mmCIF file of C-alpha atoms in Angstrom:
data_model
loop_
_atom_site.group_PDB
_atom_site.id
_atom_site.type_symbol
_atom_site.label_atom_id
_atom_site.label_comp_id
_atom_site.label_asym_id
_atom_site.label_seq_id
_atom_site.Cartn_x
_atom_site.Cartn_y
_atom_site.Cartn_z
ATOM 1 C CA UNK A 1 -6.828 -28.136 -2.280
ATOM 2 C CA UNK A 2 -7.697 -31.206 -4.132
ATOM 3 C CA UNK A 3 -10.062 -33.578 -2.534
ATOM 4 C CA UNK A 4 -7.896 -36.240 -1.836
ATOM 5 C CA UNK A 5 -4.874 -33.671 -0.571
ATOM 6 C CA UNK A 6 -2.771 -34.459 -3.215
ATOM 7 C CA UNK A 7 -1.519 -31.759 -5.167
ATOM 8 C CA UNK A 8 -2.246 -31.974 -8.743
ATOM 9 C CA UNK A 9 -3.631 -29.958 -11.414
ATOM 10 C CA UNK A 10 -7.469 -30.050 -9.677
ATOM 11 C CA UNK A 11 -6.279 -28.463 -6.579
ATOM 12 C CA UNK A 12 -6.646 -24.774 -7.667
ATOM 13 C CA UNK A 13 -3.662 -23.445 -5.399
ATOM 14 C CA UNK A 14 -0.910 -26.148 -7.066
ATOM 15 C CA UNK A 15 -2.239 -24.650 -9.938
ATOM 16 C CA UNK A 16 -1.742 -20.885 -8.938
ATOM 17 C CA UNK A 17 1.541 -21.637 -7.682
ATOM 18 C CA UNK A 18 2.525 -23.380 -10.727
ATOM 19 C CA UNK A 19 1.104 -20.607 -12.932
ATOM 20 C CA UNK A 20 3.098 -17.882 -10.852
ATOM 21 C CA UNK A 21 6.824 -20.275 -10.620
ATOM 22 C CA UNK A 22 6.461 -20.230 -14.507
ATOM 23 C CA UNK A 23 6.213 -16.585 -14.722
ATOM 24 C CA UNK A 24 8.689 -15.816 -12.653
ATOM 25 C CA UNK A 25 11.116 -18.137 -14.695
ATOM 26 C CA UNK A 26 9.649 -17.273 -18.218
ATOM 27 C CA UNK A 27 10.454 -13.536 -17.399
ATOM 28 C CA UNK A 28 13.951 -13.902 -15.551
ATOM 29 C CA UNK A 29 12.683 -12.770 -12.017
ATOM 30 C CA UNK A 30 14.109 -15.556 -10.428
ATOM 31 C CA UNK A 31 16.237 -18.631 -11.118
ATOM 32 C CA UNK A 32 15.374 -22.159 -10.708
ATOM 33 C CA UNK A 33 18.519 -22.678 -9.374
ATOM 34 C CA UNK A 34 17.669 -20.247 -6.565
ATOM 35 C CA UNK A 35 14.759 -21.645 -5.784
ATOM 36 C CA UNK A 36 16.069 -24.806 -5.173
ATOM 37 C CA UNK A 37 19.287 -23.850 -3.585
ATOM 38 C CA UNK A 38 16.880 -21.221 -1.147
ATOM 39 C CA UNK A 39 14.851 -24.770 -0.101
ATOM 40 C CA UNK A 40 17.743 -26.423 0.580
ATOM 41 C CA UNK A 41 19.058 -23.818 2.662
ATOM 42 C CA UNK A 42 15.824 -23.716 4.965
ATOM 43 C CA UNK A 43 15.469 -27.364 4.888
ATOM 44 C CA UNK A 44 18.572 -28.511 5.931
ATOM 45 C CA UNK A 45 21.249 -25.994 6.746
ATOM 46 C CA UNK A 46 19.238 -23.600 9.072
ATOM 47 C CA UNK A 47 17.818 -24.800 11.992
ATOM 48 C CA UNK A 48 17.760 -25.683 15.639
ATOM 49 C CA UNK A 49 20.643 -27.061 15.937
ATOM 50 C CA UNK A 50 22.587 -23.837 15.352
ATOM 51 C CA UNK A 51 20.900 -22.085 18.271
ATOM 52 C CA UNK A 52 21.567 -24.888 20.506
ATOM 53 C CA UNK A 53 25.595 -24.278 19.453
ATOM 54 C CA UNK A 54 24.955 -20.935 20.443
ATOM 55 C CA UNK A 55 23.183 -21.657 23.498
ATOM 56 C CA UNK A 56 25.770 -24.535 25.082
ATOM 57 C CA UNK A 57 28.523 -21.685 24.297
ATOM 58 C CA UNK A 58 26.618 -19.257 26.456
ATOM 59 C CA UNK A 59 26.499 -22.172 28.986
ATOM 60 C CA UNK A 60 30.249 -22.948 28.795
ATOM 61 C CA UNK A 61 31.635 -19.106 28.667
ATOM 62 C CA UNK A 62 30.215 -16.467 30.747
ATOM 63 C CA UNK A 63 32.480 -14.081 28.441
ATOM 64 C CA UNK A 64 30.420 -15.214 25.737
ATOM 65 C CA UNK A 65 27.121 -14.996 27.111
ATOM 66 C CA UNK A 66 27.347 -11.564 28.676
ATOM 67 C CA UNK A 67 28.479 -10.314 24.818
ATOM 68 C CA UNK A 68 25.172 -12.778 23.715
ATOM 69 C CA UNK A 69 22.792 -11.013 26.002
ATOM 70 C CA UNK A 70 24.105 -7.579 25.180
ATOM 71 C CA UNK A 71 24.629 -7.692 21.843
ATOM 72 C CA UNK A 72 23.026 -10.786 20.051
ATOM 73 C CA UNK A 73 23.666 -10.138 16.542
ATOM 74 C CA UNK A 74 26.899 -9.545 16.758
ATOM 75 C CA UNK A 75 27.511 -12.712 19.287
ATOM 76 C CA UNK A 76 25.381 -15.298 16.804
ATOM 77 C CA UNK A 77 27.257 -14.195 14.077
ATOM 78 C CA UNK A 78 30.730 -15.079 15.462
ATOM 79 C CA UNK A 79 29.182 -18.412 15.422
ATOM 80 C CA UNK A 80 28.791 -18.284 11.722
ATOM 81 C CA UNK A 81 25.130 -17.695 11.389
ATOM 82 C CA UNK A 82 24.442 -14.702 10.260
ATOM 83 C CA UNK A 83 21.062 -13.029 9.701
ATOM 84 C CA UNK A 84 18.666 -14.205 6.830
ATOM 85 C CA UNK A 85 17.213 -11.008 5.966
ATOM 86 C CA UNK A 86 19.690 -8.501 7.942
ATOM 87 C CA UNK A 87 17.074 -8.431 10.903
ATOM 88 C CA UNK A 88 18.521 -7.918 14.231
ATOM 89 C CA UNK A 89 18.373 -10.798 17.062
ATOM 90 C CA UNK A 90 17.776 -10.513 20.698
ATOM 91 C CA UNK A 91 18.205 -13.001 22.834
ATOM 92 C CA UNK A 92 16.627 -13.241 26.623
ATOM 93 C CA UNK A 93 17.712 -15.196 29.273
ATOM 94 C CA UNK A 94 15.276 -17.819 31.376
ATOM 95 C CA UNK A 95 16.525 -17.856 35.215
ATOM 96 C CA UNK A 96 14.611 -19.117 38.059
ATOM 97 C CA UNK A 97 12.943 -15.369 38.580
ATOM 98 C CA UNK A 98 12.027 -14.854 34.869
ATOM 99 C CA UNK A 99 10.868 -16.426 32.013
ATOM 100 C CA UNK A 100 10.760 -15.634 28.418
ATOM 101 C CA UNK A 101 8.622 -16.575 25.676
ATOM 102 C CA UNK A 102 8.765 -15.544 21.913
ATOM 103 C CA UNK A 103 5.459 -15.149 19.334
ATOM 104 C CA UNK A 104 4.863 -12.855 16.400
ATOM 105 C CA UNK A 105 1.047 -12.158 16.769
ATOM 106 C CA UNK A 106 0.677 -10.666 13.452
ATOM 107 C CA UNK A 107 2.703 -13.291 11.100
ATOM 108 C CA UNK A 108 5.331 -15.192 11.662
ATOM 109 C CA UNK A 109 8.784 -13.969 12.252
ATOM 110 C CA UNK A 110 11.277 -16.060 13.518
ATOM 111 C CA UNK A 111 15.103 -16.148 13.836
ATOM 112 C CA UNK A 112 15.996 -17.944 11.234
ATOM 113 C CA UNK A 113 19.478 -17.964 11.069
ATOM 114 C CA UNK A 114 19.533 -19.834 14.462
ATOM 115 C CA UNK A 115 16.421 -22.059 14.408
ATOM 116 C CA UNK A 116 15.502 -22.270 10.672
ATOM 117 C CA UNK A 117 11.664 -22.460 9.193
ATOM 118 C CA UNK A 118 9.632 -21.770 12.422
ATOM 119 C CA UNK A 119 7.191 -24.608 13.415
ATOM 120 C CA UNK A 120 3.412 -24.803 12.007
ATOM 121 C CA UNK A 121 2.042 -24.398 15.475
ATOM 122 C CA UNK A 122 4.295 -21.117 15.856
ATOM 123 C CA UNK A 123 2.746 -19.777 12.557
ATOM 124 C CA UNK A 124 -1.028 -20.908 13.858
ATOM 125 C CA UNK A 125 -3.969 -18.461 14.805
ATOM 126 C CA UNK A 126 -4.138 -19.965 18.245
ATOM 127 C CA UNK A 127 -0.265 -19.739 19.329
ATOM 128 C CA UNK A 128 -0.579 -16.062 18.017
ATOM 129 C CA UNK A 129 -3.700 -15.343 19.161
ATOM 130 C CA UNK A 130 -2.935 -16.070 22.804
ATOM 131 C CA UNK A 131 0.977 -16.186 23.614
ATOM 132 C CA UNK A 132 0.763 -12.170 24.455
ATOM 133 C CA UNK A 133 -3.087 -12.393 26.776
ATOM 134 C CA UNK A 134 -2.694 -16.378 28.263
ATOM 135 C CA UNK A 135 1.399 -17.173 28.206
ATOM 136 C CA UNK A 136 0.393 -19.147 31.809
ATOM 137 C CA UNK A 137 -2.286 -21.316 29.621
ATOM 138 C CA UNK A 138 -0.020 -21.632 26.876
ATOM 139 C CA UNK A 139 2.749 -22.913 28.458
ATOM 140 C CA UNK A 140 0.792 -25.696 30.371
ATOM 141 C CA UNK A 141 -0.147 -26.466 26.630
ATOM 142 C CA UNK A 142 3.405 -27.505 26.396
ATOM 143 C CA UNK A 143 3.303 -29.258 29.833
ATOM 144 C CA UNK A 144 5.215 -26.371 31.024
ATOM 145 C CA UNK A 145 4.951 -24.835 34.595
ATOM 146 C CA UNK A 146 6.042 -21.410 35.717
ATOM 147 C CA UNK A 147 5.445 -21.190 39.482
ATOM 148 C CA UNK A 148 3.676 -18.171 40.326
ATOM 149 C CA UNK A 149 6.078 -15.951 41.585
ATOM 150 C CA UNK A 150 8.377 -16.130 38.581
ATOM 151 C CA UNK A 151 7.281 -13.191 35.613
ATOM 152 C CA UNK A 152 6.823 -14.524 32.445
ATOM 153 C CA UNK A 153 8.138 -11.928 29.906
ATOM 154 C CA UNK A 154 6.401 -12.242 26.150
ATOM 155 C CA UNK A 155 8.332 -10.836 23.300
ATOM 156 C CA UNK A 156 5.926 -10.411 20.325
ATOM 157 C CA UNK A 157 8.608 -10.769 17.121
ATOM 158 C CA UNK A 158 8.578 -8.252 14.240
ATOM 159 C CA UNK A 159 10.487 -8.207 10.724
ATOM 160 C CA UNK A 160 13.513 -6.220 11.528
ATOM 161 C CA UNK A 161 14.404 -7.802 15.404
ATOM 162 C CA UNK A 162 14.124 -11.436 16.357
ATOM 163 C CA UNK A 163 14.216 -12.633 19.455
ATOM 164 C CA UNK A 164 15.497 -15.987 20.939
ATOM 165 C CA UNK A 165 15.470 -17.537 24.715
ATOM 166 C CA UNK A 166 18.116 -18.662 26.187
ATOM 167 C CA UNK A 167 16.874 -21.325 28.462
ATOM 168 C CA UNK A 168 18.409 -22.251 31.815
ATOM 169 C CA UNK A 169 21.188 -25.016 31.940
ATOM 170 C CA UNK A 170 19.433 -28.067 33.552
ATOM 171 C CA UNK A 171 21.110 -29.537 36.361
ATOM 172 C CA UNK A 172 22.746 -32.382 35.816
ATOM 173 C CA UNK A 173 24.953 -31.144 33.466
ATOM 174 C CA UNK A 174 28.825 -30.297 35.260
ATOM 175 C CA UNK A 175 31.666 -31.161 33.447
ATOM 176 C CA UNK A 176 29.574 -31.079 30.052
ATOM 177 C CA UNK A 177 32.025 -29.827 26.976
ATOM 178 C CA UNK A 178 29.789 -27.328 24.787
ATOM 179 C CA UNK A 179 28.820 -30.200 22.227
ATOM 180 C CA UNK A 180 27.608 -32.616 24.782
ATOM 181 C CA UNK A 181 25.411 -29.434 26.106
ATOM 182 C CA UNK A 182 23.987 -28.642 22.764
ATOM 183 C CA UNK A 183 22.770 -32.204 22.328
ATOM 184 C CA UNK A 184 20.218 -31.040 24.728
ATOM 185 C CA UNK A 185 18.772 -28.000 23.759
ATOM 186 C CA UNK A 186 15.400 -28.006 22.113
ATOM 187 C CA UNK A 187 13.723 -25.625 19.765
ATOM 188 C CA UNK A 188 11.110 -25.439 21.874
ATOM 189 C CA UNK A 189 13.250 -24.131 24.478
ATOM 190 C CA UNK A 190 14.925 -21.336 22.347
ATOM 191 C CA UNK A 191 11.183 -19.525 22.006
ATOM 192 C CA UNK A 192 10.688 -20.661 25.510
ATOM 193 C CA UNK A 193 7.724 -22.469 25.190
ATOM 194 C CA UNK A 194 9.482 -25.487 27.006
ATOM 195 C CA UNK A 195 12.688 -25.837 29.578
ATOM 196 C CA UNK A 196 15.823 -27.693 28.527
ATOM 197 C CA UNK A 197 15.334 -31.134 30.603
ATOM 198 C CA UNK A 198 18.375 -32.424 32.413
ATOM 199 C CA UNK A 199 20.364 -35.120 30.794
ATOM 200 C CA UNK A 200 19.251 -38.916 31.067
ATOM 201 C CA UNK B 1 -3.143 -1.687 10.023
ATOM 202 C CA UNK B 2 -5.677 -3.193 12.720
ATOM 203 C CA UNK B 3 -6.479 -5.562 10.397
ATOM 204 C CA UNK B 4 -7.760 -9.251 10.598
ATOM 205 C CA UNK B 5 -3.884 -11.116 10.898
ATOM 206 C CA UNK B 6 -3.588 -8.730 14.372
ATOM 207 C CA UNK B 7 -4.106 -11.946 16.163
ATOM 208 C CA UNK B 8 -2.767 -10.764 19.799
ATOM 209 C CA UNK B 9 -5.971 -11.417 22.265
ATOM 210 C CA UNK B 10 -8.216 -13.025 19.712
ATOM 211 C CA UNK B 11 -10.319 -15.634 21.612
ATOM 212 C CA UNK B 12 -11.447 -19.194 20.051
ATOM 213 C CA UNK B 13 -9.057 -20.612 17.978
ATOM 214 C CA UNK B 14 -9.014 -23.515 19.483
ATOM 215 C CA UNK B 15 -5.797 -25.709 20.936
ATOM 216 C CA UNK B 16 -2.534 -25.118 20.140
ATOM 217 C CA UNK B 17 -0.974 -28.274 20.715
ATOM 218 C CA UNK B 18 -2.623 -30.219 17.724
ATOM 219 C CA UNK B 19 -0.595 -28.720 15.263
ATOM 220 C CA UNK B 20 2.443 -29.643 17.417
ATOM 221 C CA UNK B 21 4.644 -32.494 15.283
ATOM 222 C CA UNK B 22 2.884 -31.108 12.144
ATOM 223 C CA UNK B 23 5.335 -31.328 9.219
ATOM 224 C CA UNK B 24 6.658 -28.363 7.881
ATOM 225 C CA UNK B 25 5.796 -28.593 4.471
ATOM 226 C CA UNK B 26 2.014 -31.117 3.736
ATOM 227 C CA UNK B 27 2.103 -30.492 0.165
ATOM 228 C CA UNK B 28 5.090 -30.393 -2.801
ATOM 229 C CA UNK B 29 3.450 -26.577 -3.406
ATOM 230 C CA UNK B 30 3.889 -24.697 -0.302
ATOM 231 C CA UNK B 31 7.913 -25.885 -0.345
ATOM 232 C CA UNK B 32 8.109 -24.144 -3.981
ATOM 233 C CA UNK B 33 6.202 -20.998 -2.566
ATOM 234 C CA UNK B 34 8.575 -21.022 0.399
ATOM 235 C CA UNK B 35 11.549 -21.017 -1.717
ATOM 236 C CA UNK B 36 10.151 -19.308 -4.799
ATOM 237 C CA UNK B 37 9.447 -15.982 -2.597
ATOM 238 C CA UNK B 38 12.368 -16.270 -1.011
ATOM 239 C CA UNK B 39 14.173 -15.928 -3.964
ATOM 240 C CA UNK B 40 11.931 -13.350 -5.372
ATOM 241 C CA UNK B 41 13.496 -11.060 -1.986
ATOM 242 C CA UNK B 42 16.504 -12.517 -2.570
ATOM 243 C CA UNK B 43 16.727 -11.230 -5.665
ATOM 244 C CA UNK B 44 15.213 -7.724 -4.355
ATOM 245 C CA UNK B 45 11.774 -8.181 -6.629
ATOM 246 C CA UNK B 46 10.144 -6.961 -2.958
ATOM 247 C CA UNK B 47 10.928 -6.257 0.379
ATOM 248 C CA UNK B 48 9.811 -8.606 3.264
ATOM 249 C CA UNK B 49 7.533 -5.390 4.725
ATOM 250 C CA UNK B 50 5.556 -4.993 1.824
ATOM 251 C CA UNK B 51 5.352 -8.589 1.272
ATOM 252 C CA UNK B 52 4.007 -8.735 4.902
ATOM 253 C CA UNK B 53 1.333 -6.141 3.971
ATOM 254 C CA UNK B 54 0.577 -7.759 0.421
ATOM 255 C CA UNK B 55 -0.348 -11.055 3.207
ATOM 256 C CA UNK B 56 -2.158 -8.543 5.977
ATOM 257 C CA UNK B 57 -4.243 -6.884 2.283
ATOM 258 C CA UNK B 58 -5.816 -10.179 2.131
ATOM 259 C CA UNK B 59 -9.285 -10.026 2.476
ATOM 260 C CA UNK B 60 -10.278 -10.979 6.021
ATOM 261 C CA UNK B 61 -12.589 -13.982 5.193
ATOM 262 C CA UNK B 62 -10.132 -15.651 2.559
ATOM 263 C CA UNK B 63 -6.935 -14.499 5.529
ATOM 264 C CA UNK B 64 -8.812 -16.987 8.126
ATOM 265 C CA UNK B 65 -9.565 -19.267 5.506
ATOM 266 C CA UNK B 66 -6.413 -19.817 4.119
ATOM 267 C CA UNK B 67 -2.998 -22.153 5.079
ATOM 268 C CA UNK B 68 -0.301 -20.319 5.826
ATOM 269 C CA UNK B 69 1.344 -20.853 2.624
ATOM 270 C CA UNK B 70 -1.438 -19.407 0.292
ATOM 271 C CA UNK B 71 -0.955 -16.779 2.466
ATOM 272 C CA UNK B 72 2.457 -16.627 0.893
ATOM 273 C CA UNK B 73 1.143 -17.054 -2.619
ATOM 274 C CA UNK B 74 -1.695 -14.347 -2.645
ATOM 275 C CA UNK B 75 1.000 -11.683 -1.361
ATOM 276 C CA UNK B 76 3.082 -12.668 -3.707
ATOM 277 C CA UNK B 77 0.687 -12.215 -6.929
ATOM 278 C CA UNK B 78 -0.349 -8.905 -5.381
ATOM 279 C CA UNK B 79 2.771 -7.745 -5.633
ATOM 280 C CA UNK B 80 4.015 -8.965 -8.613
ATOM 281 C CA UNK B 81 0.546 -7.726 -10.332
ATOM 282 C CA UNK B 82 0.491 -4.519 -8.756
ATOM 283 C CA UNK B 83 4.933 -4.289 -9.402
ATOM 284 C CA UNK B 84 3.729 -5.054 -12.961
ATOM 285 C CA UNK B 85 6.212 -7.498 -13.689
ATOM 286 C CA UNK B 86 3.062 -10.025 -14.795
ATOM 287 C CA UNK B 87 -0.586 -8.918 -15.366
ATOM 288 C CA UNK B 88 -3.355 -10.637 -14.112
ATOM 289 C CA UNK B 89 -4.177 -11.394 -17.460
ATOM 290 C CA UNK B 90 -1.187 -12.966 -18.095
ATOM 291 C CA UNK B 91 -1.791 -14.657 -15.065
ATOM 292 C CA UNK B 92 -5.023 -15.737 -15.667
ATOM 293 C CA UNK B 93 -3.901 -16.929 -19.214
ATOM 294 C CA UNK B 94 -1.026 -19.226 -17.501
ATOM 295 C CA UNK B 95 -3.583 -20.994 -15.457
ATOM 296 C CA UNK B 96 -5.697 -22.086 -18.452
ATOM 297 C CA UNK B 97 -2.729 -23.008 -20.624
ATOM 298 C CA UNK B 98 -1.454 -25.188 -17.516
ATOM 299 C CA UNK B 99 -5.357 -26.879 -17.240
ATOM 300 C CA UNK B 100 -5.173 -27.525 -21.165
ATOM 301 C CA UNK B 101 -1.954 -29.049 -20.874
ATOM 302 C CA UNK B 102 -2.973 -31.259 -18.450
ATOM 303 C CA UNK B 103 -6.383 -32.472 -19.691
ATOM 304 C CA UNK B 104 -4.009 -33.180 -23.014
ATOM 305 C CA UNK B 105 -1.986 -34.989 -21.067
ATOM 306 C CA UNK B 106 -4.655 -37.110 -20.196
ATOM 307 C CA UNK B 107 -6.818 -38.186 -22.769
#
């Protein structure tokens, strides 16, 4: 990286990517079109606010939610979001007894047809390094509390199956219609790091 | 692999919260890598396992050293090296060309 942090010729990793995007062009790997439609795609198409649709659905229809919790591939993708990279998503409910929490120790998997890019802390040694042996520690990171006779379940991501929480409906919330609801729901929330906080 | 980006238990990395509101991309260059590779899988050059263990070949010193994103790029050019669909040397060539053209650019 360049001294200053701006990307230029002197910072040897502009550079390297440079070098490599005009190889891959020059020799018809990939398009420059795809590149820039892909980035568009993560940027502003896929993200949060797709889970949340999902998750205010589960709220609204119990129908729904039992098919979510059973078979979460198939349930996000009646939504309209379907899987990036054909992985397989799994989504775990919070309730007052349990709560879940999502990581991927080793990298950085994430379900990205519901909550897009995931979030530089998610992708950072000490998320990774500690979600699975601290989750108590973590989550008071995140001003979290789990009282001590709920479990907190950890669900340590890989390339092929996803997972996503579905976070308990605040109070506060009755007579809600499933957009109102989604307006709520964090990213946070959907890898459980945080609770949904009631309305107001 | 029980390699070096097996993070699970690791002790002292420090706080997690201070890269909390971080932006997702810092620099024009990791957004290009992010959709550059993605198109690259897209476009079935490699398969998101072995670009995972291009990233977990790293060696371990330049792994913690690294961003995230030249994470991306060094898996990347090991696999496109080692696919042969560029040599190094041709690599190496593009980088020079690219520093020429830019001191010309200046003077």
């Amino acid at each position: 990286m360049s001294s200053n942090g701006i990307p230029g010729p002197d910072s040897e990793v502009a550079l390297r990517v440079k070098a490599m995007e005009s190889l891959l062009l020059e020799k018809g790997l990939v398009e420059s079109s795809a590149i820039d439609e892909l980035i568009d795609m993560f940027e502003n198409r896929l993200g949060p606010w797709n889970g949340a649709q999902v998750v205010a659905r589960a709220w609204s229809d119990p129908e729904y939610k039992a098919w979510l919790l059973k078979d979460g591939t198939g349930a996000i993708a009646d939504m309209g979001f379907a899987a990036v990279q054909g992985e397989d998503m799994v989504v775990v409910e919070n309730s007052a007894e349990v709560h879940n929490m999502v990581v991927c120790t080793l990298c950085s998997c994430f379900p990205w047809a519901t909550l897009g890019l995931p979030p530089v802390w998610y992708k950072s040694a000490p998320f990774r390094s500690r979600a699975a042996s601290d989750p108590r520690g973590v989550l008071a990171e995140f001003g979290t509390e789990i009282g001590a006779d709920a479990e907190v379940r950890v669900w340590d991501s890989n390339a092929e199956l996803r997972y996503m929480v579905l976070p308990e409906r605040p109070a506060g919330t009755d007579g809600m219609d499933p957009e109102a609801l989604a307006k709520l729901v964090t990213r946070d929330s959907m890898i459980g790091v945080t609770n949904v906080a009631p309305p107001g | 692999m029980n390699g070096v980006h097996d993070m699970g238990g690791m002790h002292g990395f420090g706080s997690i919260i201070e890269a909390v509101d971080k932006p997702q991309f810092h620099e024009e260059w990791e957004r290009r890598t992010m959709g550059m590779v993605n198109a690259a899988m897209a476009g079935f050059q490699f398969s998101v396992d072995e670009f995972r263990y291009a990233i977990e070949r790293m060696a371990p010193a330049h792994y913690l050293d690294s961003s995230y994103y030249e994470h991306w790029l060094e898996g990347t050019l090991t696999l496109l090296i080692e696919k042969g669909l560029f040599s190094q040397a041709e690599f190496d060539a593009r980088i020079t060309d690219l520093r020429t053209a830019y001191k010309g650019s200046q003077s």
